PDB file of C-alpha atoms in Angstrom:
ATOM      1  CA  MET A 260     159.224  60.385  57.243  1.00  0.00           C
ATOM      2  CA  LYS A 261     159.273  63.593  59.018  1.00  0.00           C
ATOM      3  CA  MET A 262     155.481  64.279  59.130  1.00  0.00           C
ATOM      4  CA  HIS A 263     154.786  60.957  60.751  1.00  0.00           C
ATOM      5  CA  ALA A 264     157.280  62.430  63.752  1.00  0.00           C
ATOM      6  CA  LYS A 265     155.419  65.568  64.023  1.00  0.00           C
ATOM      7  CA  LEU A 266     151.564  63.033  63.733  1.00  0.00           C
ATOM      8  CA  LEU A 267     153.191  61.173  66.569  1.00  0.00           C
ATOM      9  CA  MET A 268     154.329  63.547  68.952  1.00  0.00           C
ATOM     10  CA  THR A 269     150.886  65.690  68.296  1.00  0.00           C
ATOM     11  CA  VAL A 270     149.271  62.597  69.189  1.00  0.00           C
ATOM     12  CA  LEU A 271     151.387  61.874  72.363  1.00  0.00           C
ATOM     13  CA  GLY A 272     151.225  65.716  73.697  1.00  0.00           C
ATOM     14  CA  VAL A 273     147.224  65.420  73.512  1.00  0.00           C
ATOM     15  CA  ALA A 274     147.099  61.791  75.381  1.00  0.00           C
ATOM     16  CA  ALA A 275     149.697  63.427  77.708  1.00  0.00           C
ATOM     17  CA  LEU A 276     147.054  66.379  77.821  1.00  0.00           C
ATOM     18  CA  PRO A 277     144.625  65.466  80.847  1.00  0.00           C
ATOM     19  CA  LEU A 278     148.273  64.121  82.931  1.00  0.00           C
ATOM     20  CA  ALA A 279     149.074  67.952  83.646  1.00  0.00           C
ATOM     21  CA  HIS A 280     146.014  69.859  84.147  1.00  0.00           C
ATOM     22  CA  ALA A 281     143.683  69.355  87.374  1.00  0.00           C
ATOM     23  CA  VAL A 282     141.123  66.746  88.019  1.00  0.00           C
ATOM     24  CA  GLU A 283     137.555  66.845  89.908  1.00  0.00           C
ATOM     25  CA  PHE A 284     135.105  64.861  90.969  1.00  0.00           C
ATOM     26  CA  GLU A 285     132.589  64.400  93.607  1.00  0.00           C
ATOM     27  CA  ASP A 286     132.935  63.000  97.395  1.00  0.00           C
ATOM     28  CA  TYR A 287     131.235  63.399 100.349  1.00  0.00           C
ATOM     29  CA  GLY A 288     132.936  63.696 103.880  1.00  0.00           C
ATOM     30  CA  ARG A 289     130.892  62.977 107.570  1.00  0.00           C
ATOM     31  CA  VAL A 290     129.786  66.260 108.935  1.00  0.00           C
ATOM     32  CA  VAL A 291     131.171  66.556 112.794  1.00  0.00           C
ATOM     33  CA  ARG A 292     129.456  69.615 113.419  1.00  0.00           C
ATOM     34  CA  VAL A 293     126.616  71.992 112.723  1.00  0.00           C
ATOM     35  CA  SER A 294     126.548  75.379 114.364  1.00  0.00           C
ATOM     36  CA  PRO A 295     124.071  78.094 113.429  1.00  0.00           C
ATOM     37  CA  ARG A 296     124.943  81.910 112.930  1.00  0.00           C
ATOM     38  CA  VAL A 297     122.721  83.836 114.387  1.00  0.00           C
ATOM     39  CA  GLU A 298     121.924  87.686 113.679  1.00  0.00           C
ATOM     40  CA  GLN A 299     119.469  90.204 115.303  1.00  0.00           C
ATOM     41  CA  VAL A 300     117.355  92.367 112.791  1.00  0.00           C
ATOM     42  CA  ARG A 301     115.999  95.317 114.162  1.00  0.00           C
ATOM     43  CA  GLN A 302     112.215  95.639 113.070  1.00  0.00           C
ATOM     44  CA  PRO A 303     110.849  98.852 113.832  1.00  0.00           C
ATOM     45  CA  ARG A 304     107.129  98.529 114.501  1.00  0.00           C
ATOM     46  CA  GLN A 305     104.041 100.879 115.882  1.00  0.00           C
ATOM     47  CA  GLU A 306     102.393 100.065 119.019  1.00  0.00           C
ATOM     48  CA  CYS A 307      99.046 101.562 119.689  1.00  0.00           C
ATOM     49  CA  ARG A 308      96.096 101.923 122.718  1.00  0.00           C
ATOM     50  CA  THR A 309      92.786 103.444 122.603  1.00  0.00           C
ATOM     51  CA  ASP A 310      92.463 105.424 125.498  1.00  0.00           C
ATOM     52  CA  TYR A 311      88.589 106.468 126.748  1.00  0.00           C
ATOM     53  CA  VAL A 312      88.330 109.958 127.554  1.00  0.00           C
ATOM     54  CA  GLN A 313      85.007 111.978 129.155  1.00  0.00           C
ATOM     55  CA  GLN A 314      84.905 115.052 126.712  1.00  0.00           C
ATOM     56  CA  PRO A 315      81.721 117.562 127.004  1.00  0.00           C
ATOM     57  CA  VAL A 316      79.882 118.511 123.720  1.00  0.00           C
ATOM     58  CA  GLN A 317      77.443 121.570 123.387  1.00  0.00           C
ATOM     59  CA  GLN A 318      74.060 120.208 122.066  1.00  0.00           C
ATOM     60  CA  GLN A 319      71.531 121.758 119.808  1.00  0.00           C
ATOM     61  CA  GLN A 320      68.273 120.855 120.397  1.00  0.00           C
ATOM     62  CA  GLN A 321      65.141 121.556 118.085  1.00  0.00           C
ATOM     63  CA  ARG A 322      63.092 123.886 119.853  1.00  0.00           C
ATOM     64  CA  SER A 323      59.939 124.631 119.065  1.00  0.00           C
ATOM     65  CA  ALA A 324      58.159 128.443 118.855  1.00  0.00           C
ATOM     66  CA  GLY A 325      55.028 127.791 118.274  1.00  0.00           C
ATOM     67  CA  GLY A 326      54.698 127.686 122.286  1.00  0.00           C
ATOM     68  CA  ALA A 327      55.775 130.438 123.212  1.00  0.00           C
ATOM     69  CA  ILE A 328      53.354 132.165 120.028  1.00  0.00           C
ATOM     70  CA  ILE A 329      50.476 130.912 121.887  1.00  0.00           C
ATOM     71  CA  GLY A 330      51.847 131.390 125.433  1.00  0.00           C
ATOM     72  CA  GLY A 331      52.216 134.984 124.651  1.00  0.00           C
ATOM     73  CA  ILE A 332      49.212 135.951 123.305  1.00  0.00           C
ATOM     74  CA  ALA A 333      47.019 134.024 125.317  1.00  0.00           C
ATOM     75  CA  GLY A 334      49.112 136.142 128.749  1.00  0.00           C
ATOM     76  CA  ALA A 335      48.448 139.261 126.522  1.00  0.00           C
ATOM     77  CA  LEU A 336      45.132 138.624 126.725  1.00  0.00           C
ATOM     78  CA  LEU A 337      45.055 137.893 130.177  1.00  0.00           C
ATOM     79  CA  GLY A 338      47.483 141.275 131.677  1.00  0.00           C
ATOM     80  CA  ASN A 339      45.173 143.440 128.683  1.00  0.00           C
ATOM     81  CA  GLN A 340      41.741 142.390 131.543  1.00  0.00           C
ATOM     82  CA  VAL A 341      43.695 143.372 134.094  1.00  0.00           C
ATOM     83  CA  GLY A 342      44.471 147.027 135.141  1.00  0.00           C
ATOM     84  CA  GLY A 343      42.949 150.507 133.787  1.00  0.00           C
ATOM     85  CA  GLY A 344      44.530 153.105 131.025  1.00  0.00           C
ATOM     86  CA  SER A 345      48.360 152.786 130.945  1.00  0.00           C
ATOM     87  CA  GLY A 346      48.057 150.543 133.849  1.00  0.00           C
ATOM     88  CA  ARG A 347      46.722 147.949 131.155  1.00  0.00           C
ATOM     89  CA  ALA A 348      49.714 148.501 128.481  1.00  0.00           C
ATOM     90  CA  ALA A 349      52.326 147.475 131.195  1.00  0.00           C
ATOM     91  CA  ALA A 350      50.158 144.259 132.228  1.00  0.00           C
ATOM     92  CA  THR A 351      49.266 143.094 128.960  1.00  0.00           C
ATOM     93  CA  ALA A 352      52.867 143.514 128.023  1.00  0.00           C
ATOM     94  CA  ALA A 353      53.989 141.541 130.969  1.00  0.00           C
ATOM     95  CA  GLY A 354      51.116 139.039 130.051  1.00  0.00           C
ATOM     96  CA  ALA A 355      52.278 138.301 127.211  1.00  0.00           C
ATOM     97  CA  ILE A 356      56.427 138.594 127.952  1.00  0.00           C
ATOM     98  CA  GLY A 357      55.061 135.608 131.265  1.00  0.00           C
ATOM     99  CA  GLY A 358      53.067 133.932 129.090  1.00  0.00           C
ATOM    100  CA  ALA A 359      54.675 133.103 126.336  1.00  0.00           C
ATOM    101  CA  LEU A 360      58.282 132.154 129.152  1.00  0.00           C
ATOM    102  CA  VAL A 361      55.774 129.657 130.017  1.00  0.00           C
ATOM    103  CA  GLY A 362      54.577 128.385 127.284  1.00  0.00           C
ATOM    104  CA  ASP A 363      58.256 127.896 125.443  1.00  0.00           C
ATOM    105  CA  ARG A 364      58.295 125.807 128.858  1.00  0.00           C
ATOM    106  CA  VAL A 365      55.222 123.570 128.539  1.00  0.00           C
ATOM    107  CA  ASP A 366      56.029 123.604 124.289  1.00  0.00           C
ATOM    108  CA  ASN A 367      59.354 121.804 124.654  1.00  0.00           C
ATOM    109  CA  ASP A 368      59.226 119.689 127.810  1.00  0.00           C
ATOM    110  CA  GLY A 369      61.740 122.270 129.904  1.00  0.00           C
ATOM    111  CA  ARG A 370      64.967 122.251 127.463  1.00  0.00           C
ATOM    112  CA  PRO A 371      67.104 124.335 127.150  1.00  0.00           C
ATOM    113  CA  VAL A 372      68.012 126.142 124.312  1.00  0.00           C
ATOM    114  CA  GLY A 373      72.272 124.766 123.743  1.00  0.00           C
ATOM    115  CA  GLN A 374      72.877 121.831 126.106  1.00  0.00           C
ATOM    116  CA  THR A 375      76.484 120.457 127.464  1.00  0.00           C
ATOM    117  CA  VAL A 376      76.908 117.223 127.715  1.00  0.00           C
ATOM    118  CA  MET A 377      79.769 114.593 128.890  1.00  0.00           C
ATOM    119  CA  GLN A 378      80.480 112.034 126.044  1.00  0.00           C
ATOM    120  CA  GLU A 379      83.239 109.278 126.095  1.00  0.00           C
ATOM    121  CA  GLN A 380      85.195 109.560 123.318  1.00  0.00           C
ATOM    122  CA  ALA A 381      87.921 107.066 121.881  1.00  0.00           C
ATOM    123  CA  VAL A 382      91.504 108.318 121.104  1.00  0.00           C
ATOM    124  CA  ARG A 383      94.093 106.605 120.013  1.00  0.00           C
ATOM    125  CA  GLN A 384      97.347 107.171 120.878  1.00  0.00           C
ATOM    126  CA  CYS A 385     100.849 105.279 118.959  1.00  0.00           C
ATOM    127  CA  ARG A 386     104.645 105.311 119.298  1.00  0.00           C
ATOM    128  CA  ASN A 387     106.966 103.805 117.478  1.00  0.00           C
ATOM    129  CA  VAL A 388     109.058 101.004 119.260  1.00  0.00           C
ATOM    130  CA  ASP A 389     112.203  98.614 117.961  1.00  0.00           C
ATOM    131  CA  ALA A 390     111.659  94.933 118.676  1.00  0.00           C
ATOM    132  CA  TYR A 391     114.367  92.809 117.690  1.00  0.00           C
ATOM    133  CA  GLU A 392     114.407  89.481 116.283  1.00  0.00           C
ATOM    134  CA  SER A 393     117.081  86.448 116.090  1.00  0.00           C
ATOM    135  CA  ARG A 394     117.291  84.553 112.552  1.00  0.00           C
ATOM    136  CA  THR A 395     119.402  82.316 110.827  1.00  0.00           C
ATOM    137  CA  VAL A 396     121.811  82.958 108.373  1.00  0.00           C
ATOM    138  CA  GLY A 397     124.121  80.904 108.126  1.00  0.00           C
ATOM    139  CA  TYR A 398     126.191  77.539 109.386  1.00  0.00           C
ATOM    140  CA  ASP A 399     129.226  76.976 110.614  1.00  0.00           C
ATOM    141  CA  VAL A 400     129.917  73.221 109.012  1.00  0.00           C
ATOM    142  CA  THR A 401     132.682  70.783 109.795  1.00  0.00           C
ATOM    143  CA  TYR A 402     133.554  68.048 108.145  1.00  0.00           C
ATOM    144  CA  ASP A 403     136.145  65.255 108.179  1.00  0.00           C
ATOM    145  CA  TYR A 404     137.485  64.219 104.619  1.00  0.00           C
ATOM    146  CA  HIS A 405     139.575  61.666 104.541  1.00  0.00           C
ATOM    147  CA  GLY A 406     141.118  62.137 108.267  1.00  0.00           C
ATOM    148  CA  ARG A 407     141.518  66.059 108.032  1.00  0.00           C
ATOM    149  CA  ASN A 408     139.200  68.791 109.626  1.00  0.00           C
ATOM    150  CA  TYR A 409     138.159  71.684 107.558  1.00  0.00           C
ATOM    151  CA  THR A 410     135.303  74.120 108.178  1.00  0.00           C
ATOM    152  CA  SER A 411     133.184  75.911 105.263  1.00  0.00           C
ATOM    153  CA  VAL A 412     129.782  78.535 105.796  1.00  0.00           C
ATOM    154  CA  MET A 413     126.289  77.379 104.631  1.00  0.00           C
ATOM    155  CA  GLN A 414     123.367  78.296 103.702  1.00  0.00           C
ATOM    156  CA  ARG A 415     121.605  75.144 104.869  1.00  0.00           C
ATOM    157  CA  ASP A 416     122.375  72.401 107.172  1.00  0.00           C
ATOM    158  CA  PRO A 417     123.417  69.415 105.065  1.00  0.00           C
ATOM    159  CA  GLY A 418     122.566  67.146 107.544  1.00  0.00           C
ATOM    160  CA  GLN A 419     125.075  63.846 108.585  1.00  0.00           C
ATOM    161  CA  ARG A 420     127.664  64.006 105.066  1.00  0.00           C
ATOM    162  CA  VAL A 421     128.887  66.779 102.828  1.00  0.00           C
ATOM    163  CA  ARG A 422     129.036  67.029  98.736  1.00  0.00           C
ATOM    164  CA  LEU A 423     132.060  67.432  98.379  1.00  0.00           C
ATOM    165  CA  ARG A 424     133.877  68.794  94.421  1.00  0.00           C
ATOM    166  CA  VAL A 425     136.951  67.256  94.747  1.00  0.00           C
ATOM    167  CA  ASN A 426     139.957  69.043  92.701  1.00  0.00           C
ATOM    168  CA  VAL A 427     143.606  67.550  92.351  1.00  0.00           C
ATOM    169  CA  GLU A 428     145.978  69.517  90.795  1.00  0.00           C
ATOM    170  CA  PRO A 429     149.869  67.706  90.551  1.00  0.00           C
ATOM    171  CA  GLU A 430     152.277  69.902  91.785  1.00  0.00           C
ATOM    172  CA  SER A 431     154.465  72.589  90.084  1.00  0.00           C
ATOM    173  CA  TYR A 432     157.896  71.526  90.831  1.00  0.00           C
TER     174      TYR A 432
END
């Protein structure tokens, strides 16, 4: 009999166990108000613009020496025909120099040896600026459940109703 009494008490204890513990179930509450939580987020970025400026550029042009050589020879021959004695040598030298200058100018179209020209150059200028962006980081949701209002923060807008997990526990005395 003692064994039957122990078994009966164990069965009754296991049957009473759910009554002493919490009961959980799902239900729905009616959404009363939804307010987005907005946060300002700093977004640094770079702003650039391109300006065009005039800058001097030294240009080296290809020049021919052929005109100066031929001009120098022709000038020396002409200078040699003028004058006599020591004046003839001076006239030959002057003719060679003059002929070389004229021959160079004719051959190279009067282009100077090096020429500075103004050229438009693109100059990119950048600076860092702070931009701010508004982001929704959650929602304050107020809902009604059995005549009482509750507020909770949620990641998404739940719509017209919110699913609830209801936990019922007996009050301890």
